[in-house]
Amino acid sequence: MAAEIVNPRSDSGTEGAQEPFDPAFALHRGGKMAISATVPLRDKDDLSLAYTPGVAKVCTAIAEQPELVHDYTWKSQVVAVVTDGTAVLGLGDIGPEASLPVMEGKAILFKQFGGVDAVPIALATTDTDEIVETVVRLAPSFGGVNLEDISAPRCFEIERKLQERLDIPVFHDDQHGTAVVTLAALRNAAKLTGRTLGDLRGVISGAGAAGVAIAKFLLEAGLGDVAVADRKGIVSLDRGDLTPVKRELAEITNKAGLSGSLETALAGADVFIGVSGGTVPEAAVASMAPNAFVFAMANPNPEVHPDVAHKYAAVVATGRSDYPNQINNVLAFPGIFAGALQVRASRITEGMKIAAANAIADVVADELSADCVIPSPFDERVAPAVAAAVAAAARAEGVARR
C-alpha cells in the first residue's frame, strides 16, 4: 500500500475543504538548499570578470598549472554527497529520487556545522562498478566524496575502489562517522568510570556497514575485545555462512572465542553497542558486568529502552535527540572534511579519525558526567576542534598537501 501523502497546505484550495498542516512537507517544499554567488554581478564589468573574457585567463592558468584549481575555483571547499538510495535512514532501499531529501539534509549539515559546501548526488544505478566509474568521472569538480546510505556489503567495495583511484578524501559516513562518535563517547564513559579502552569487552549488535566499521575502529583504538552479532548470532570463524567481509571481521574480533547468540555474548560484557534495530531482552542487559555502558543507537526505537538500560548501566547513549548522550554523526563528518580540505589531504587515515574522536571527547572536559559523555550536536566548539585535530593529524601522517 502506498504511503499517504499529506498536503502541507492547511487550505487545499477547494471551498470548504481543510487538510491538516504538516510542517515536514512545508519545510521541504522547493528543497532545502540553493546555490548562491560569492562575487558581485552588477554590470558588464562584473560580467566580463566573472565570465567571458576574464574567466579565460583563469582557465588557461589552471590548464598550465592544474594545482591552481584549488585556489581559483570552489573545488577545495566542496564535497559530493553520493548515494544510490539503497540504505536510506531506517527506510531501506527507496531509490535515488526518494533519497534526495536526506542528501539535501546532509548537505546543509555540512554547511551549517562545518562551513563546507556540499552537493547532493543521487545515482540511478546500484551496480558497484557503475557507481565507482561515475564518481571517478565527477571527481575533478570536488575536493572530497562523502558516500551516504549505500547498502552493505557493496558500500565496502565502493569505498575501497574509490580510495584506490582518487587522490581526494573518500569517506563513507555510515561507517566511519558512526565509529568516530562512538569512540568519543566510549573514551569518556571509560574515563568517567576509571577505566581504559583496554579494560573493556564489547558486544556489537549488527554486522552491517556501521557495525563492521565500529568493531574495526574500536580495536584499532585499543579496545580490549569485541564480539559482533548478526541475525544468526555471533560472527565467529566456526560459522560456515560468513560473507568475505564477515569472515575478515571474525579473524580480528571475538578473542574470547564466544559462539551462539547475542544474549550469550552480553553475559559479563562491559559495553553494548546497537546498530541493528530489534530488541535486546532485559535479562540480557542485566547479565552485563557492573558499571556497563549501553549505547543503543537504533532509530527511532533503541535496541534497549533507556529506562531499562539505566537500571543496569553506568552510562546510556542512544541515537535520539530527546535523550542525553546522542551518538550523532554530525559531531564528526563536518569537522573531518573541513580539516581534510583545509590541508588538501589526499585521503582520510585511521589516525585522522582517531584524532577526530579524541577532539570530540575532549570538548566535554569538565562537563563530563553520566548524562554528558558526548557534546551536543549544537555545541559550536566541536567542528573547529575536530577540523584542527584532523588537519594536524593529516600533516603528521604525510597526507597533507599544504
Coordinates of C-alpha atoms in Angstrom, one line a residue:
M1 CA 0.0 0.0 0.0
A2 CA 1.4 3.4 -0.9
A3 CA 2.2 5.9 1.8
E4 CA -0.4 8.6 2.3
I5 CA 0.7 12.0 1.1
V6 CA -0.5 14.8 3.3
N7 CA -0.8 18.2 1.6
P8 CA 1.3 20.7 3.7
R9 CA -1.2 23.5 3.0
S10 CA -3.9 24.0 5.5
D11 CA -6.2 25.1 2.7
S12 CA -6.4 22.8 -0.3
G13 CA -7.9 25.5 -2.5
T14 CA -11.3 23.7 -2.6
E15 CA -14.0 25.7 -1.0
G16 CA -14.8 24.4 2.5
A17 CA -12.1 21.7 2.4
Q18 CA -9.4 21.7 5.0
E19 CA -6.4 19.5 5.1
P20 CA -4.0 19.0 8.1
F21 CA -0.9 21.1 8.0
D22 CA 2.3 19.0 8.0
P23 CA 5.4 21.1 8.9
A24 CA 7.7 18.5 7.4
F25 CA 6.2 18.9 3.9
A26 CA 6.0 22.7 4.3
L27 CA 9.7 22.9 5.2
H28 CA 10.7 20.7 2.3
R29 CA 8.7 22.4 -0.4
G30 CA 11.1 23.6 -3.1
G31 CA 14.0 21.8 -1.5
K32 CA 16.2 22.8 1.5
M33 CA 19.2 24.4 -0.3
A34 CA 20.3 26.6 -3.2
I35 CA 23.4 27.8 -5.0
S36 CA 24.4 31.4 -4.3
A37 CA 27.1 33.6 -5.8
T38 CA 30.1 34.8 -3.8
V39 CA 31.0 37.6 -6.1
P40 CA 29.0 40.6 -7.4
L41 CA 27.3 40.6 -10.8
R42 CA 26.0 44.1 -11.1
D43 CA 27.1 45.3 -14.5
K44 CA 29.1 44.4 -17.6
D45 CA 32.4 44.9 -15.9
D46 CA 31.5 42.3 -13.3
L47 CA 30.2 40.0 -16.0
S48 CA 33.4 40.3 -18.0
L49 CA 35.5 39.3 -14.9
A50 CA 33.2 36.5 -13.6
Y51 CA 32.6 35.1 -17.1
T52 CA 34.0 35.8 -20.5
P53 CA 36.5 37.2 -21.3
G54 CA 38.1 37.3 -17.8
V55 CA 37.5 33.7 -17.0
A56 CA 39.6 32.6 -19.9
K57 CA 42.8 33.8 -18.1
V58 CA 42.0 31.6 -15.1
C59 CA 41.2 28.6 -17.2
T60 CA 44.4 28.9 -19.1
A61 CA 46.4 29.3 -15.9
I62 CA 44.8 26.1 -14.5
A63 CA 45.5 24.2 -17.7
E64 CA 49.1 25.1 -17.4
Q65 CA 49.3 24.5 -13.6
P66 CA 46.5 22.1 -12.6
E67 CA 47.0 22.7 -8.8
L68 CA 45.7 26.2 -9.3
V69 CA 42.2 24.8 -9.5
H70 CA 42.3 24.7 -5.7
D71 CA 42.9 28.4 -5.5
Y72 CA 40.7 29.7 -8.2
T73 CA 37.6 27.5 -8.0
W74 CA 35.4 26.1 -5.2
K75 CA 36.9 22.6 -5.6
S76 CA 38.8 22.7 -2.3
Q77 CA 35.7 23.8 -0.4
V78 CA 33.0 21.4 -1.8
V79 CA 32.1 17.8 -1.1
A80 CA 30.0 15.4 -3.2
V81 CA 27.3 13.6 -1.1
V82 CA 26.8 10.5 -3.2
T83 CA 24.1 7.8 -2.7
D84 CA 22.3 5.2 -4.7
G85 CA 19.3 5.2 -2.3
T86 CA 19.6 1.6 -1.1
A87 CA 20.0 2.1 2.6
V88 CA 18.4 5.4 3.5
L89 CA 18.0 6.1 7.2
G90 CA 15.6 3.5 8.5
L91 CA 13.7 3.4 5.3
G92 CA 15.9 1.0 3.4
D93 CA 16.0 0.7 -0.4
I94 CA 13.8 3.6 -1.5
G95 CA 15.7 4.7 -4.6
P96 CA 17.6 7.7 -5.7
E97 CA 14.7 10.2 -6.0
A98 CA 13.3 9.4 -2.6
S99 CA 16.8 9.7 -1.1
L100 CA 17.2 13.3 -2.2
P101 CA 15.6 15.0 0.9
V102 CA 18.1 13.1 3.1
M103 CA 21.0 14.0 0.8
E104 CA 19.9 17.7 0.9
G105 CA 19.8 17.4 4.6
K106 CA 23.3 16.1 4.8
A107 CA 24.5 18.9 2.6
I108 CA 23.0 21.6 4.8
L109 CA 24.6 19.9 7.8
F110 CA 28.0 20.1 6.2
K111 CA 27.4 23.9 5.6
Q112 CA 25.8 24.7 9.0
F113 CA 28.2 22.7 11.2
G114 CA 31.5 22.7 9.2
G115 CA 31.3 25.6 6.8
V116 CA 31.7 23.1 4.0
D117 CA 29.7 23.3 0.8
A118 CA 28.2 20.0 -0.4
V119 CA 26.2 18.9 -3.4
P120 CA 23.7 16.0 -3.2
I121 CA 24.2 13.4 -6.0
A122 CA 21.7 10.6 -6.2
L123 CA 22.7 7.9 -8.8
A124 CA 20.3 5.9 -10.8
T125 CA 22.3 2.7 -10.5
T126 CA 23.1 0.2 -7.8
D127 CA 25.9 -1.5 -9.8
T128 CA 29.2 -1.3 -7.8
D129 CA 31.4 -0.7 -10.8
E130 CA 29.0 1.9 -12.4
I131 CA 28.9 3.8 -9.1
V132 CA 32.7 3.8 -8.9
E133 CA 33.1 4.9 -12.5
T134 CA 30.6 7.6 -12.2
V135 CA 32.1 9.1 -9.1
V136 CA 35.6 8.9 -10.6
R137 CA 34.4 11.0 -13.6
L138 CA 32.7 13.5 -11.3
A139 CA 35.7 13.8 -9.0
P140 CA 37.5 16.8 -10.8
S141 CA 34.7 19.0 -9.6
F142 CA 35.1 18.2 -5.9
G143 CA 37.5 18.3 -3.0
G144 CA 36.1 15.2 -1.3
V145 CA 33.4 12.5 -1.6
N146 CA 31.0 11.6 1.2
L147 CA 29.3 8.2 0.5
E148 CA 25.9 8.0 2.1
D149 CA 23.2 5.4 2.6
I150 CA 24.7 2.7 0.3
S151 CA 23.8 -0.8 1.4
A152 CA 26.3 -3.3 2.7
P153 CA 28.3 -5.1 1.6
R154 CA 28.6 -3.1 -1.6
C155 CA 29.5 0.0 0.3
F156 CA 32.8 -1.5 1.5
E157 CA 33.9 -2.3 -2.1
I158 CA 32.7 1.0 -3.5
E159 CA 34.7 2.9 -0.8
R160 CA 37.8 0.8 -1.2
K161 CA 37.9 1.2 -5.0
L162 CA 37.3 4.9 -4.9
Q163 CA 40.0 5.4 -2.4
E164 CA 42.4 3.4 -4.6
R165 CA 41.5 5.5 -7.7
L166 CA 41.1 9.0 -6.3
D167 CA 43.6 11.4 -4.6
I168 CA 40.9 13.2 -2.6
P169 CA 39.2 12.1 0.7
V170 CA 36.5 9.4 0.2
F171 CA 34.5 8.8 3.4
H172 CA 31.6 6.5 3.9
D173 CA 29.9 8.3 6.8
D174 CA 27.5 5.5 7.8
Q175 CA 30.7 3.5 8.6
H176 CA 33.3 5.9 9.8
G177 CA 31.3 8.8 11.2
T178 CA 29.3 6.5 13.4
A179 CA 32.6 4.8 14.5
V180 CA 34.3 8.1 15.3
V181 CA 31.5 9.4 17.5
T182 CA 31.1 6.0 19.2
L183 CA 34.7 6.0 20.1
A184 CA 34.5 9.5 21.5
A185 CA 31.6 8.6 23.8
L186 CA 33.3 5.3 24.8
R187 CA 36.5 7.1 25.7
N188 CA 34.7 9.5 28.0
A189 CA 32.5 6.7 29.5
A190 CA 35.6 4.7 30.4
K191 CA 37.3 7.8 31.8
L192 CA 34.2 8.5 34.0
T193 CA 34.3 5.1 35.5
G194 CA 38.1 5.0 35.9
R195 CA 38.9 2.5 33.2
T196 CA 40.7 2.5 29.8
L197 CA 39.6 1.1 26.5
G198 CA 41.9 -1.9 27.0
D199 CA 39.9 -2.9 30.1
L200 CA 36.7 -3.3 28.2
R201 CA 35.0 -6.1 26.4
G202 CA 32.3 -5.0 24.0
V203 CA 29.4 -6.5 22.1
I204 CA 28.0 -5.0 18.9
S205 CA 24.6 -5.9 17.6
G206 CA 24.6 -5.5 13.8
A207 CA 27.2 -6.6 11.2
G208 CA 26.3 -4.1 8.5
A209 CA 28.3 -1.0 7.5
A210 CA 28.2 0.7 10.9
G211 CA 28.8 -2.5 13.0
V212 CA 31.8 -3.6 10.9
A213 CA 33.4 -0.2 11.0
I214 CA 32.8 0.4 14.7
A215 CA 34.4 -3.0 15.6
K216 CA 37.5 -2.4 13.5
F217 CA 37.9 1.2 14.6
L218 CA 37.5 0.4 18.3
L219 CA 40.1 -2.4 18.1
E220 CA 42.4 0.0 16.3
A221 CA 41.9 2.5 19.1
G222 CA 42.8 -0.1 21.8
L223 CA 39.5 -1.8 22.9
G224 CA 40.3 -5.0 24.8
D225 CA 37.9 -7.2 22.8
V226 CA 34.7 -7.1 20.9
A227 CA 32.2 -9.6 19.6
V228 CA 29.8 -8.8 16.7
A229 CA 26.5 -10.4 16.3
D230 CA 24.2 -10.5 13.2
R231 CA 20.8 -12.1 12.8
K232 CA 22.3 -15.6 13.1
G233 CA 24.3 -14.9 16.2
I234 CA 28.0 -14.1 17.0
V235 CA 30.2 -13.7 14.0
S236 CA 32.8 -16.4 14.5
L237 CA 35.1 -18.5 12.4
D238 CA 33.2 -21.7 13.2
R239 CA 30.3 -20.4 11.1
G240 CA 30.1 -21.6 7.5
D241 CA 27.8 -18.9 6.2
L242 CA 30.0 -15.9 6.5
T243 CA 30.5 -13.4 3.7
P244 CA 34.1 -12.3 2.9
V245 CA 33.5 -9.1 4.9
K246 CA 32.2 -11.0 7.9
R247 CA 35.0 -13.6 7.7
E248 CA 37.6 -10.9 7.8
L249 CA 35.7 -9.4 10.8
A250 CA 35.7 -12.8 12.6
E251 CA 39.5 -13.0 12.2
I252 CA 40.1 -9.8 14.2
T253 CA 37.2 -9.9 16.7
N254 CA 36.0 -12.2 19.5
K255 CA 39.2 -13.1 21.2
A256 CA 37.2 -14.7 23.9
G257 CA 36.0 -17.3 21.4
L258 CA 32.3 -16.9 22.1
S259 CA 29.7 -18.6 19.9
G260 CA 25.9 -18.6 20.0
S261 CA 23.5 -15.7 20.4
L262 CA 23.9 -12.0 21.2
E263 CA 22.5 -12.7 24.6
T264 CA 25.2 -15.2 25.3
A265 CA 27.9 -12.6 24.4
L266 CA 26.3 -10.0 26.6
A267 CA 26.9 -12.0 29.8
G268 CA 29.7 -10.2 31.7
A269 CA 30.3 -7.7 28.8
D270 CA 31.2 -4.1 29.6
V271 CA 29.8 -2.5 26.5
F272 CA 26.8 -3.0 24.3
I273 CA 26.7 -1.1 21.0
G274 CA 23.5 -1.4 19.0
V275 CA 23.4 -0.5 15.3
S276 CA 20.8 -3.1 14.1
G277 CA 17.4 -2.4 15.5
G278 CA 15.5 -5.2 17.1
T279 CA 15.1 -5.5 20.9
V280 CA 17.5 -6.9 23.4
P281 CA 15.8 -8.7 26.3
E282 CA 16.1 -7.0 29.7
A283 CA 17.6 -10.2 31.2
A284 CA 20.5 -10.0 28.8
V285 CA 21.2 -6.4 29.8
A286 CA 21.0 -7.4 33.4
S287 CA 23.7 -10.0 32.8
M288 CA 26.3 -7.4 31.8
A289 CA 29.2 -6.5 34.0
P290 CA 28.8 -3.9 36.8
N291 CA 29.2 -0.3 35.5
A292 CA 28.4 -1.3 32.0
F293 CA 27.8 1.0 29.1
V294 CA 24.7 0.7 26.8
F295 CA 24.9 2.5 23.5
A296 CA 21.6 1.6 21.9
M297 CA 21.7 3.7 18.7
A298 CA 18.8 2.3 16.5
N299 CA 16.3 5.0 15.5
P300 CA 13.5 5.6 16.3
N301 CA 13.4 2.7 18.7
P302 CA 16.6 1.9 20.6
E303 CA 17.5 -1.8 21.0
V304 CA 17.3 -1.2 24.7
H305 CA 14.9 1.4 26.0
P306 CA 16.8 4.0 28.1
D307 CA 14.6 3.4 31.1
V308 CA 15.6 -0.3 31.1
A309 CA 19.3 0.5 30.4
H310 CA 19.5 2.9 33.3
K311 CA 18.6 0.1 35.7
Y312 CA 21.8 -1.7 34.9
A313 CA 24.3 0.6 33.1
A314 CA 26.5 3.4 34.4
V315 CA 26.3 5.2 31.0
V316 CA 23.5 5.1 28.5
A317 CA 23.6 6.6 25.0
T318 CA 21.1 6.5 22.0
G319 CA 20.8 7.8 18.5
R320 CA 17.9 10.0 19.6
S321 CA 17.9 13.7 20.3
D322 CA 15.4 13.5 23.1
Y323 CA 17.7 11.6 25.4
P324 CA 21.1 12.5 26.8
N325 CA 24.3 11.3 25.0
Q326 CA 23.1 11.3 21.4
I327 CA 25.5 9.5 19.2
N328 CA 25.1 11.7 16.2
N329 CA 27.4 11.7 13.1
V330 CA 27.0 15.4 12.7
L331 CA 29.6 15.7 15.5
A332 CA 32.2 14.1 13.2
F333 CA 31.8 14.5 9.4
P334 CA 31.6 18.3 9.0
G335 CA 34.8 18.8 11.0
I336 CA 36.6 15.9 9.5
F337 CA 36.0 17.1 6.0
A338 CA 36.7 20.8 7.0
G339 CA 40.1 19.7 8.4
A340 CA 40.9 17.4 5.4
L341 CA 40.0 20.1 2.9
Q342 CA 41.9 22.8 4.8
V343 CA 45.2 20.9 4.2
R344 CA 44.2 19.3 0.9
A345 CA 44.5 15.8 2.3
S346 CA 44.8 13.1 -0.3
R347 CA 42.8 10.7 2.0
I348 CA 41.3 10.3 5.5
T349 CA 43.5 8.0 7.5
E350 CA 42.8 6.0 10.7
G351 CA 45.0 8.5 12.6
M352 CA 42.8 11.4 11.4
K353 CA 39.7 9.6 12.5
I354 CA 41.2 8.8 15.9
A355 CA 42.2 12.4 16.2
A356 CA 38.6 13.5 15.4
A357 CA 37.3 11.1 18.1
N358 CA 39.7 12.5 20.7
A359 CA 38.8 16.0 19.8
I360 CA 35.1 15.4 20.2
A361 CA 35.7 13.6 23.6
D362 CA 37.9 16.5 24.8
V363 CA 35.2 19.1 24.2
V364 CA 33.2 17.7 27.1
A365 CA 36.1 18.3 29.5
D366 CA 34.9 19.4 33.0
E367 CA 31.3 18.8 32.0
L368 CA 31.9 15.0 32.0
S369 CA 29.1 13.1 33.7
A370 CA 26.9 10.0 33.1
D371 CA 24.5 12.2 31.1
C372 CA 27.3 14.0 29.3
V373 CA 29.9 11.8 27.8
I374 CA 29.4 13.3 24.3
P375 CA 28.8 17.0 23.4
S376 CA 25.6 18.3 21.9
P377 CA 25.5 18.5 18.1
F378 CA 24.8 22.2 18.6
D379 CA 28.0 22.8 20.6
E380 CA 29.8 25.3 18.5
R381 CA 33.2 24.1 19.8
V382 CA 33.0 20.7 18.2
A383 CA 33.6 21.3 14.4
P384 CA 36.5 23.7 14.9
A385 CA 38.2 21.3 17.4
V386 CA 37.7 18.4 15.0
A387 CA 38.9 20.3 12.0
A388 CA 42.1 21.4 13.8
A389 CA 42.8 17.9 15.1
V390 CA 42.2 16.3 11.7
A391 CA 44.4 18.8 9.9
A392 CA 47.2 18.3 12.4
A393 CA 47.0 14.5 12.0
A394 CA 47.0 14.8 8.2
R395 CA 50.2 16.8 8.4
A396 CA 51.7 14.3 10.9
E397 CA 50.8 11.3 8.7
G398 CA 52.1 12.9 5.5
V399 CA 48.8 13.1 3.5
A400 CA 48.5 16.9 3.7
R401 CA 49.4 18.8 0.6
R402 CA 49.5 22.3 2.1

